[in-house]
Coordinates of C-alpha atoms in Angstrom, one line a residue:
X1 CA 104.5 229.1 34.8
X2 CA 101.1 230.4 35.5
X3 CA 98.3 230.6 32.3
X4 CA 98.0 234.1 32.6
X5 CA 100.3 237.2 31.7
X6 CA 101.7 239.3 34.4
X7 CA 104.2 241.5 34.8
X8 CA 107.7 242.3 36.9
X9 CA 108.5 245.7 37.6
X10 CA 111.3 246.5 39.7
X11 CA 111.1 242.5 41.2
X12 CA 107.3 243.6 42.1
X13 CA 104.6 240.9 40.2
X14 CA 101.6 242.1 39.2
X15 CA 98.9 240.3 38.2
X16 CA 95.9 241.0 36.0
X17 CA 92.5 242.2 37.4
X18 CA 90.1 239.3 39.0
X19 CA 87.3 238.8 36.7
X20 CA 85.6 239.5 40.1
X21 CA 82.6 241.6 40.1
X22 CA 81.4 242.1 43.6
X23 CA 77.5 242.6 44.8
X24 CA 77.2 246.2 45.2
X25 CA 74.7 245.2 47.7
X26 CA 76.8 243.4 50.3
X27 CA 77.2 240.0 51.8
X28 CA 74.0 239.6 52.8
X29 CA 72.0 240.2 50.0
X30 CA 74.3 238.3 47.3
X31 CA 74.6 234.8 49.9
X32 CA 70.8 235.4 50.3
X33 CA 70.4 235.4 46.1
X34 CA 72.7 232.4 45.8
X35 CA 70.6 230.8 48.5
X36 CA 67.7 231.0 46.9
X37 CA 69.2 230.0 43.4
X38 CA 70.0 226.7 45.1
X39 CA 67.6 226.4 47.4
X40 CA 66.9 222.9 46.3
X41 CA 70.0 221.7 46.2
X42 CA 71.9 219.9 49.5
X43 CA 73.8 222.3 51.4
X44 CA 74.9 220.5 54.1
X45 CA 75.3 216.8 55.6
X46 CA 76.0 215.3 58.8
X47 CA 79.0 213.3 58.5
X48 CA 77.8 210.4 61.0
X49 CA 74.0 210.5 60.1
X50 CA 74.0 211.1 56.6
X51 CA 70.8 213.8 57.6
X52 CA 70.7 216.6 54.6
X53 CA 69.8 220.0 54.8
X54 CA 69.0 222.0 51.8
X55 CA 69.9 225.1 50.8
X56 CA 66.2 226.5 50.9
X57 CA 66.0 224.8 54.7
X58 CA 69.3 226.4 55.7
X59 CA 67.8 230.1 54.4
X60 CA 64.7 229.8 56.0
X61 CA 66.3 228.8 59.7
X62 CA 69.2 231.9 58.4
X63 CA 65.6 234.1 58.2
X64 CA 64.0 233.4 60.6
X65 CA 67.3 233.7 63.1
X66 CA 67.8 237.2 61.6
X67 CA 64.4 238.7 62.3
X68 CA 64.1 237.2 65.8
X69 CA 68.1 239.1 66.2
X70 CA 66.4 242.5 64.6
X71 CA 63.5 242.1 66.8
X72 CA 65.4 241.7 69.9
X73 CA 67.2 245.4 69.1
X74 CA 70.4 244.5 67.4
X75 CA 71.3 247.0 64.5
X76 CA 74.0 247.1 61.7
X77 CA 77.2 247.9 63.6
X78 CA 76.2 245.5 66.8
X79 CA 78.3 242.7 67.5
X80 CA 77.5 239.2 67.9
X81 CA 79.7 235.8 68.8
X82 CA 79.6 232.4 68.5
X83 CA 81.1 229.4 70.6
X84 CA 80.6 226.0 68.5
X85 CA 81.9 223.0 67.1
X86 CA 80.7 222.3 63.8
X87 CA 76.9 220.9 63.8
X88 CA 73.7 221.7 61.4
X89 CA 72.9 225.0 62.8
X90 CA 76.5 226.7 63.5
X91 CA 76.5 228.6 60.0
X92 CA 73.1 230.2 61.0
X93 CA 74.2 232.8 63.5
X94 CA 77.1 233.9 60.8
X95 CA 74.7 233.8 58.0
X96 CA 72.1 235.8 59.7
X97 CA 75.0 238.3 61.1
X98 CA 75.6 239.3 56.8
X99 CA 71.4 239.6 56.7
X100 CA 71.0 242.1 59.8
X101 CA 74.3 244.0 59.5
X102 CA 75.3 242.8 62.6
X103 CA 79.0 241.8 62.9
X104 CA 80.2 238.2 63.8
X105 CA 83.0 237.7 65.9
X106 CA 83.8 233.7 66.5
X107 CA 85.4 232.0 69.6
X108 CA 87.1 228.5 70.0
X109 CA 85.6 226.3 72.1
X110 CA 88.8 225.0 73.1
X111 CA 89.8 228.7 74.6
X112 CA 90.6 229.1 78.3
X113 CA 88.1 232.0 79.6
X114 CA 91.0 234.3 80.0
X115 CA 91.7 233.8 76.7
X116 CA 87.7 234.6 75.2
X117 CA 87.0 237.4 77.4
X118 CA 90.0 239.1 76.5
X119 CA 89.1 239.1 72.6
X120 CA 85.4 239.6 73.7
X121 CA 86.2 242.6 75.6
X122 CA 87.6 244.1 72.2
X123 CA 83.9 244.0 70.5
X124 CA 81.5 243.8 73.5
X125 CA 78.6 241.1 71.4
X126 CA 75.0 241.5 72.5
X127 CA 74.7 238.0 72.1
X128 CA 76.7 235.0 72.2
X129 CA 75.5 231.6 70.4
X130 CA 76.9 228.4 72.3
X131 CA 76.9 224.6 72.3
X132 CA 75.3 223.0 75.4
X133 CA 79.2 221.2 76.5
X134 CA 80.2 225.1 76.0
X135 CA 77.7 227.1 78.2
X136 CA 79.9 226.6 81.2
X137 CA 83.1 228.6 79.7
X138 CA 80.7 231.3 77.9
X139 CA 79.0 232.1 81.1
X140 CA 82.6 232.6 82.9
X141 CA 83.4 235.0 80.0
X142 CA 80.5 236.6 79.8
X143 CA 81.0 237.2 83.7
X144 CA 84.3 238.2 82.9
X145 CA 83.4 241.2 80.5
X146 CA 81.0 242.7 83.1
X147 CA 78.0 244.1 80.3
X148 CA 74.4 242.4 79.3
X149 CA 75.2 239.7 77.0
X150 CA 72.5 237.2 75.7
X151 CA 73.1 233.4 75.7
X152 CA 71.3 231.2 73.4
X153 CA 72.0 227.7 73.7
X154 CA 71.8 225.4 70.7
X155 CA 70.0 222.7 72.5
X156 CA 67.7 222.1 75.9
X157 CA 68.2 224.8 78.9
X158 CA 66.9 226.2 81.6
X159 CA 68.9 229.3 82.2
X160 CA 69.3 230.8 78.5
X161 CA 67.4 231.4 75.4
X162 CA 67.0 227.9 73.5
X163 CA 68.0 228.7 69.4
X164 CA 64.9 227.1 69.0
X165 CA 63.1 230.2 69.7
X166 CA 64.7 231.9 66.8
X167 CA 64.0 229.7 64.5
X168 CA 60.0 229.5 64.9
X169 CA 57.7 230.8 62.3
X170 CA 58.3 234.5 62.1
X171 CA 55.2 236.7 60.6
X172 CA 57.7 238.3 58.1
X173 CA 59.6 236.0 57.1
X174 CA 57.9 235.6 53.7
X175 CA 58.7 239.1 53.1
X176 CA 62.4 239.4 54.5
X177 CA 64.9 241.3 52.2
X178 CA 68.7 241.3 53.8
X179 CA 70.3 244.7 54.9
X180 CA 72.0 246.7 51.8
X181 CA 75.3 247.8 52.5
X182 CA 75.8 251.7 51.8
X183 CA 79.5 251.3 51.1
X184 CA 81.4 247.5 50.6
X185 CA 84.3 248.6 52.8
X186 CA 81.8 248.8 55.8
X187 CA 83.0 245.8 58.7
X188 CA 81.2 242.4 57.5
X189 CA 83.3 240.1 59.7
X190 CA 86.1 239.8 62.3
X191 CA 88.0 237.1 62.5
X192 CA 90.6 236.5 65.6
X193 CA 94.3 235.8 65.1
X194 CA 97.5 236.0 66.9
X195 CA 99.0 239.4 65.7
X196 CA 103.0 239.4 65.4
X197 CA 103.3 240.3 69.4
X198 CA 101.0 240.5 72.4
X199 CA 97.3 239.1 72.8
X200 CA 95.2 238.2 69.6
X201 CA 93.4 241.2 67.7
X202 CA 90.4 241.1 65.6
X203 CA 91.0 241.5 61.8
X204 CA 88.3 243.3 60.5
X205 CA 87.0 241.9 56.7
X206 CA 84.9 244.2 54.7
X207 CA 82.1 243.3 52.4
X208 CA 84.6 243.8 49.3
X209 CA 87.3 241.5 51.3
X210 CA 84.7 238.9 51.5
X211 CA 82.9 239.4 48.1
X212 CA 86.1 239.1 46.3
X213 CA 87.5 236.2 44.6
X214 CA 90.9 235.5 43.0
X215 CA 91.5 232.3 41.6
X216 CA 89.5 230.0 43.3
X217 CA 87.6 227.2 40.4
X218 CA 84.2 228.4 40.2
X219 CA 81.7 225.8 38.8
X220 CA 78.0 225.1 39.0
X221 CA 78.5 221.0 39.3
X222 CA 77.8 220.3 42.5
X223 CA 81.1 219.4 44.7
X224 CA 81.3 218.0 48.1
X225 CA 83.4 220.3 50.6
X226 CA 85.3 219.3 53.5
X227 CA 86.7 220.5 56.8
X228 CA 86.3 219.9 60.5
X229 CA 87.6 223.3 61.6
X230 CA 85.0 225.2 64.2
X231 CA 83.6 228.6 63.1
X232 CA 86.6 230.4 65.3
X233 CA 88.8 229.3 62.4
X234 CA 89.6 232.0 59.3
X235 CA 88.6 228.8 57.3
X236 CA 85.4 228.4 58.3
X237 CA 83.3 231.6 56.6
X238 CA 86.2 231.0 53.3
X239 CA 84.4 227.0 52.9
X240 CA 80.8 228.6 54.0
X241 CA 80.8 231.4 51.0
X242 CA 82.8 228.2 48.2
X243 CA 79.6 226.4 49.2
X244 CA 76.9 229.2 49.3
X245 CA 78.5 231.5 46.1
X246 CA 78.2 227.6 43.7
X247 CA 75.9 225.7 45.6
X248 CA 78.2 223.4 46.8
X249 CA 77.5 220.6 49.9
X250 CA 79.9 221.1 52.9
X251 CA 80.1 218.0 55.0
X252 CA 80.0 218.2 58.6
X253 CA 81.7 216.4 61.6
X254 CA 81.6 218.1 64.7
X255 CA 85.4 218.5 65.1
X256 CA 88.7 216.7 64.4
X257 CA 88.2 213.3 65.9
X258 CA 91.2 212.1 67.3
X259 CA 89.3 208.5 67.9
X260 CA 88.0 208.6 64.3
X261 CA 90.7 210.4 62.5
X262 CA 89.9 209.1 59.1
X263 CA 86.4 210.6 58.4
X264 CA 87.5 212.4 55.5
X265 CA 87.7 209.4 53.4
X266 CA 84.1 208.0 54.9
X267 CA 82.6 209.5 51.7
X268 CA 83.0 211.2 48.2
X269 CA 85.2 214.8 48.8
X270 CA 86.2 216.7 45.6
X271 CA 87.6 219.1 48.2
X272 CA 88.9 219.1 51.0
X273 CA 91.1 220.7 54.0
X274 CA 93.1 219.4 57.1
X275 CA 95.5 221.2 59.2
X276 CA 99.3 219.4 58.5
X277 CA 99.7 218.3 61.8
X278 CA 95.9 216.4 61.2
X279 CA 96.7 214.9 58.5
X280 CA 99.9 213.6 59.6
X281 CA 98.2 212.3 63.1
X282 CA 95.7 210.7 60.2
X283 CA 97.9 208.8 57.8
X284 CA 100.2 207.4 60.9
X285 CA 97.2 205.6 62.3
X286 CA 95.1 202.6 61.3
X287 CA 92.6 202.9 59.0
X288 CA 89.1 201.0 59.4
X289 CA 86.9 199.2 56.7
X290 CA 85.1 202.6 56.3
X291 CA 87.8 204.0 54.6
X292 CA 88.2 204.5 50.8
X293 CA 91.2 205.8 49.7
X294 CA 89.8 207.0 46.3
X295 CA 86.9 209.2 48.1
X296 CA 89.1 212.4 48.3
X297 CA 90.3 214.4 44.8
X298 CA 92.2 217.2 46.2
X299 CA 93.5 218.2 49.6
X300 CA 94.9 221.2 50.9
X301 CA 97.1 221.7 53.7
X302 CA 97.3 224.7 55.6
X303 CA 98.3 226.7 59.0
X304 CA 101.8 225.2 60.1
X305 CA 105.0 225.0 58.4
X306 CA 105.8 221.5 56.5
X307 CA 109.0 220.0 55.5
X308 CA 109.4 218.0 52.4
X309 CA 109.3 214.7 54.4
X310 CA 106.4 215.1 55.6
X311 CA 104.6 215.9 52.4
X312 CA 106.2 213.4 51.0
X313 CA 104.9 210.9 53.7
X314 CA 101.4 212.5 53.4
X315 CA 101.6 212.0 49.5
X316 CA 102.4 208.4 49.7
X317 CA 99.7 207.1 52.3
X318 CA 97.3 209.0 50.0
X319 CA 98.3 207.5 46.3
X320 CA 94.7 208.4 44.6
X321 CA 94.9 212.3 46.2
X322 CA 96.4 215.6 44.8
X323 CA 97.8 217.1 47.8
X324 CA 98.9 220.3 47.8
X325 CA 100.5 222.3 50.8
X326 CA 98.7 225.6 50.9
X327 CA 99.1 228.8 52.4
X328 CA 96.7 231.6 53.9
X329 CA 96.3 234.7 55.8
X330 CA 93.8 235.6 58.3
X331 CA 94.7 239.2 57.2
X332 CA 93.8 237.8 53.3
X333 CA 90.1 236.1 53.0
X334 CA 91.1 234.7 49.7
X335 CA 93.6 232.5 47.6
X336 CA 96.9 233.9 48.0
X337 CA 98.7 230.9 45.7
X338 CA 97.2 228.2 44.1
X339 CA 97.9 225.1 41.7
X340 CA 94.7 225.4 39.5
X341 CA 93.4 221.7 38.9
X342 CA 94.2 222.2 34.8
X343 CA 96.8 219.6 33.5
X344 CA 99.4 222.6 33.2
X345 CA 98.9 223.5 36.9
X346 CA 99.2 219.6 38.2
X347 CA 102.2 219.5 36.2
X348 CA 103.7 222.2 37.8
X349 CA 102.6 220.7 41.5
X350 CA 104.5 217.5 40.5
X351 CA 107.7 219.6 39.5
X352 CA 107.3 222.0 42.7
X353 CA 105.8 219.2 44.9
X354 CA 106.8 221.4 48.3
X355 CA 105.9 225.2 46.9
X356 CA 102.7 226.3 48.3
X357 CA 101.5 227.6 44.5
X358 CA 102.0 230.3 42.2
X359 CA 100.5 233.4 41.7
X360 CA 96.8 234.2 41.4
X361 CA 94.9 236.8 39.2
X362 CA 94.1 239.8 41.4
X363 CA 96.7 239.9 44.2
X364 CA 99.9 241.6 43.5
X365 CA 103.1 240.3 45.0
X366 CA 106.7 241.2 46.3
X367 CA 109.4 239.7 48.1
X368 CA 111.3 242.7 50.4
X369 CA 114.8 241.8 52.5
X370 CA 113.6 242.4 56.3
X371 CA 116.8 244.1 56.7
X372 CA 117.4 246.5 54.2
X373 CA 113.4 246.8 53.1
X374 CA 114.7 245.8 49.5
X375 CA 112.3 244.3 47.1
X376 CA 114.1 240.9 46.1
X377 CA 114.1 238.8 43.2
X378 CA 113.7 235.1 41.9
X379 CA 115.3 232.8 44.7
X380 CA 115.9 235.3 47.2
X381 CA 114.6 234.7 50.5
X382 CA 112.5 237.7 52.0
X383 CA 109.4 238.5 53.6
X384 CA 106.2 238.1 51.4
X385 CA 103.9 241.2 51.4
X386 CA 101.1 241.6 49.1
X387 CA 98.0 243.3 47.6
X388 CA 94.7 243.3 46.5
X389 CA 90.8 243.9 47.3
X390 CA 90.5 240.8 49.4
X391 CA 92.8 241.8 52.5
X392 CA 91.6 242.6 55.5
X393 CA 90.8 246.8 56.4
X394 CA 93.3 246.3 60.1
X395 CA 92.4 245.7 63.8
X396 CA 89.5 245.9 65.2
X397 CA 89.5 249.4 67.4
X398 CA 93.1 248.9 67.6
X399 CA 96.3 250.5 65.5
X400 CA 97.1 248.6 62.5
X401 CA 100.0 250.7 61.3
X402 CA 101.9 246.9 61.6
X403 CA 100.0 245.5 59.3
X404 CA 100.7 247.3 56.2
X405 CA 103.8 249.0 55.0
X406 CA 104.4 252.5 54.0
X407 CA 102.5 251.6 50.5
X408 CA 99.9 250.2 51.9
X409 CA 100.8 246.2 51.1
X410 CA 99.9 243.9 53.6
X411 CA 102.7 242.3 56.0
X412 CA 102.6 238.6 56.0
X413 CA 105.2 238.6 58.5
X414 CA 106.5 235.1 56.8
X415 CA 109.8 234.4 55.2
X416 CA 109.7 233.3 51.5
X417 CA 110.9 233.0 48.1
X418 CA 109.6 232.1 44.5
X419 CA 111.9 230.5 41.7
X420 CA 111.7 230.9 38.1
X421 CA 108.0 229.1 37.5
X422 CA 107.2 231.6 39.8
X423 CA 106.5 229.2 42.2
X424 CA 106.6 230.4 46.3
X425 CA 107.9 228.5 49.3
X426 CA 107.5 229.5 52.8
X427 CA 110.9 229.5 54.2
X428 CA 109.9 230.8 57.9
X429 CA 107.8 232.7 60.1
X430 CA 109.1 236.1 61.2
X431 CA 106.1 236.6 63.3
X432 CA 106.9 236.2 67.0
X433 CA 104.0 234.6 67.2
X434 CA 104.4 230.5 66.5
X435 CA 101.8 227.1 66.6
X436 CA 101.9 224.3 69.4
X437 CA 99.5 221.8 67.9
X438 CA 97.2 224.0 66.6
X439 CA 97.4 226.4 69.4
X440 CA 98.5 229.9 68.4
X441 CA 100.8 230.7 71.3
X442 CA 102.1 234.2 71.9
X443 CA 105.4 234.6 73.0
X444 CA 105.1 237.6 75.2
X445 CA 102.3 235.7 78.0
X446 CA 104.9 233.2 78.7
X447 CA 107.5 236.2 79.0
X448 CA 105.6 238.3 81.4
X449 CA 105.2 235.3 83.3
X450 CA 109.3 234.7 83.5
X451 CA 110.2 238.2 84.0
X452 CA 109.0 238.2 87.4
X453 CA 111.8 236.1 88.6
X454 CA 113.9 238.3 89.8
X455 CA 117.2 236.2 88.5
X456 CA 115.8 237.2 84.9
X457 CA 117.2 239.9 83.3
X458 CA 116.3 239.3 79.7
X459 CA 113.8 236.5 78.4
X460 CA 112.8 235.6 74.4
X461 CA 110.4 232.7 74.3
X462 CA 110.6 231.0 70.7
X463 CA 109.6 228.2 69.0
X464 CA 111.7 225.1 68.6
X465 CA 110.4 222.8 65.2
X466 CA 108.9 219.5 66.6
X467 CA 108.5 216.6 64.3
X468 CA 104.7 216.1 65.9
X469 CA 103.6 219.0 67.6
X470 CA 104.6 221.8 65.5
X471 CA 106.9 223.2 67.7
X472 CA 107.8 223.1 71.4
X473 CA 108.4 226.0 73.4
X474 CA 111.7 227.3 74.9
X475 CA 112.7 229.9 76.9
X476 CA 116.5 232.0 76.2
X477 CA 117.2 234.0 79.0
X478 CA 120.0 236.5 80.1
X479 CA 120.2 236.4 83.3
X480 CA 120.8 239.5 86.1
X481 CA 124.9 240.3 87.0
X482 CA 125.6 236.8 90.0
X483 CA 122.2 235.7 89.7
X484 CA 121.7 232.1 90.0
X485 CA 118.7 230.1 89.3
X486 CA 118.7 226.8 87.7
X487 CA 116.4 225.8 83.9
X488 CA 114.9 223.2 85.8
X489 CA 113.6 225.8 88.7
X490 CA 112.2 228.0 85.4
X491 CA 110.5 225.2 83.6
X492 CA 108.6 224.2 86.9
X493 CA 107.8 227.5 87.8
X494 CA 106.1 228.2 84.5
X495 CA 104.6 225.1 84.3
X496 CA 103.1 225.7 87.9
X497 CA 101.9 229.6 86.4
X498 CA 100.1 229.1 83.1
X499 CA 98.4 226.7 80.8
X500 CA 99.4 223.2 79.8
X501 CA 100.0 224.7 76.2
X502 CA 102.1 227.2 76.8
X503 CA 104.4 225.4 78.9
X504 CA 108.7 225.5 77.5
X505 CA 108.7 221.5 76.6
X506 CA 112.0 222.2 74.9
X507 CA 113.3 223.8 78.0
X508 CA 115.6 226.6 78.8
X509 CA 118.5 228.5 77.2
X510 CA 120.8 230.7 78.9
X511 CA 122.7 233.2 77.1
X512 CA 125.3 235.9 77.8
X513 CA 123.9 238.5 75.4
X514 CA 120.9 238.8 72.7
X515 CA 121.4 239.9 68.9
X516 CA 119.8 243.4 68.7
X517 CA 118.3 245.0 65.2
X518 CA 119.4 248.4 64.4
X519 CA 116.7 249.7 66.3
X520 CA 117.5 248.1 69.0
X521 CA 115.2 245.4 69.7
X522 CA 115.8 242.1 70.1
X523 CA 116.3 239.9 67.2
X524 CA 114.1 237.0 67.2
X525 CA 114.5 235.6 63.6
X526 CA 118.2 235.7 63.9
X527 CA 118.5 234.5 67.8
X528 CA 115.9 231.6 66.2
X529 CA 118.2 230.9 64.3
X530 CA 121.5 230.5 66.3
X531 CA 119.8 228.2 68.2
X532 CA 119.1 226.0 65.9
X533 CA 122.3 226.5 64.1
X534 CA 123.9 225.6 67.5
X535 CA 126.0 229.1 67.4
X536 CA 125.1 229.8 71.2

């Protein structure tokens, strides 16, 4: 059960308050105080070098970047982006973004430039920050989008502005003060995600959203943070305000390392991320002399879908780790459920090892039957929609009337249910979006692309559970009245019209009808799931 006192109404849990008491001032001005607090102790180090950057370092180059961006005309509203894998200097652009009022608005590195210039179009950045192995892709998006956009290369060039020119001396910089926000739901951040059809949107995160805290362990000891997700991931600024709000040390490897996939146990962690489908990659391969199995005190896994084998296999290669499997929102900046690190709460992991945690102080939670929109109770699976301060505001210049439901509670478009500790498991997505690797893959590219066969009558792309991969793409198609076409004539022709990723590796289905909703859409949970029932 959890340590606190809640309540159930009607089957819906509320929590107490947060004990959260947000800077009135913004972002910007509270990660510039906390800064300063610890500006002597280490807020960063480089994995492979061991080279450590304070706090107080880290604030000046976050200064200095900010009044070179204000003296180059950017304003509070403007947007910026950034295209990085993780190095020293990749948290200054986002830092400086919260300073200026400027908004920050991430890409992968790994995108295709279809892919970028489609979510760049949606906020149109003034500048773009880049890594010198990703200039080549920004300057195709950039080209792409069609309007004036900076690029400033961290590193040598010829073509762009070096970030070295922002992060010279600046004449005010002794008497810099960060932008005060008028009013905390103003736009702070927009982070990218796959929405629940069609292309990704930007979530838009106020300065409450980000300012607010549920459960997370706050402490003033000094704690080693780690994770090797690029600043396009949701978990990048959520580790970046842990490390700036207690003074904590994030280590830093560029990227996941397939070469060198045990780097998280190269040194002392006291906390510590990995996608499952890393980790699992991780603790099937060897392990060198580096490696210390006793570095690492907790670990959280997060962003695919895990089955209790696979936990279990992660727990026993990693004896002297809590591991816990997590679950987040991009839609939710903070903790959603958690297993506080108190005896009660470990207890509770060991009893529930495959839950992803219980409830948290400031979020309110229910369970509601997609079908009937009936809020269930204990052991009933439904989808999981909650509420509190810390979720996002909607889409970026886009309707977000999906997002929420009629009383405003945010739509985690996942399947769950929560037993009498109180403790949730995810049972399912809902979302028609799904995860190859660590791809997010939306369903309706891939059916665009098929419904210009003319055989085609009816095509639902979904995603079929893979023990490595996450899941492997497969195409169920209803085809026209004497139409004939053959899967293997589908595959190939996909294969020879998009990406590598987001070709159907578990093939093709044909069917003679599709289950409909009572609206009449398709339905994809249920069709899902007749698949892999074997019903059709």
């Amino acid at each position: 059960m959890t340590e606190f006192e809640y309540k159930i109404i009607d089957n819906v849990i509320y929590t107490p308050n947060s004990d959260c008491k947000p800077d009135p001032k913004g972002v910007g001005h509270y990660y510039y105080a906390q800064m300063l607090k610890y500006q002597n102790r280490i807020a960063q180090i480089d994995g492979y070098t061991k080279e450590e950057d304070t706090f107080g370092s880290l604030l000046q180059r976050c200064v200095r970047t900010a009044l070179t961006m204000l003296d180059k005309g950017l304003k509070p509203g403007d947007h910026i982006s950034l295209c990085a894998y993780h190095h020293k200097n990749s948290a200054v652009p986002h830092i400086a973004s919260y300073f200026t009022g400027t908004i920050m608005g991430a890409i992968d590195p790994a995108m295709s430039a279809e892919e970028a210039a489609h979510l760049l179009k949606q906020t149109l950045p003034k500048v773009i920050f880049a890594n010198p192995s990703t200039v080549g892709l920004v300057e195709e998006v950039v080209a792409r989008i069609g309007t004036k956009i900076e690029i400033v290369v961290f590193g040598e060039t010829a073509q762009h502005t070096p970030f070295s020119e922002f992060i010279r001396l600046h004449k005010n910089e002794d008497t810099f003060k960060p932008r005060e926000v008028e009013d905390l739901n103003e736009t702070a951040l927009i982070v990218f995600s796959s929405g629940s059809s069609g292309m990704p949107k930007g979530i838009c995160h106020s300065h409450l959203s980000l300012l607010y805290y549920t459960n997370v362990p706050r402490t003033d000891v000094e704690q080693i943070l780690y994770t090797v997700v690029n600043p396009y991931w949701s978990i990048f600024p959520v580790f970046l305000k842990l490390s700036i709000e207690s003074g904590h040390t994030r280590v830093i490897y560029p990227c996941f390392n397939t070469n060198d996939l045990w780097t998280l146990f190269y040194q002392h962690v006291d906390f510590a991320f990995l996608n499952p489908l890393q980790a699992l990659q991780m603790v099937r391969s060897d392990k060198s002399d580096k490696v210390n199995l006793k570095n690492v005190d907790f670990l959280i896994l997060a962003g695919n879908l895990m089955t209790l084998e696979q936990i279990d296999e992660i727990k026993r290669a990693l004896p002297f780790t809590n591991v816990v499997h997590g679950y987040g929102q991009s839609e939710m900046f903070s903790t959603i459920f958690s297993f506080n690190p108190t005896a009660a709460g470990l207890e509770l992991l060991k009893k529930n090892p495959s839950s992803v945690g219980t409830v948290v102080k400031g979020v309110n939670y229910k369970v509601v039957d997609i079908e009937t929109e009936k809020v269930v109770g204990p052991n009933q699976i439904g989808e999981l929609r909650i509420k509190t301060a810390a979720q996002c505001s909607g889409y970026f210049n886009q309707d977000s009337t999906e997002c929420f439901d009629s009383d405003g509670w945010l739509k985690t478009g996942d399947l769950f249910y929560y037993n009498e500790d109180l403790c949730f498991y995810i049972v399912d997505r809902i979302k028609e979006s799904f995860k190859y690797l660590h791809y997010h893959i939306s369903p309706v590219e891939i059916e665009k692309v098929i419904m210009k066969l003319n055989a085609v009558d009816t095509v639902v792309v979904i995603g079929i559970p893979h023990k490595y991969d996450c899941n492997h793409l497969m195409a169920v198609i209803k085809l026209k009245t004497n139409a004939i076409i053959s899967a293997e004539e589908i595959v190939k022709y996909v294969e020879e019209n998009i990406e590598d990723k987001k070709r159907l590796r578990a093939g093709v289905k044909f069917v003679n009808d599709m289950p409909m909703t009572i609206t009449g859409k398709i339905n994809r949970f249920k069709l899902k799931k007749m698949i892999l029932n074997n019903e059709i």
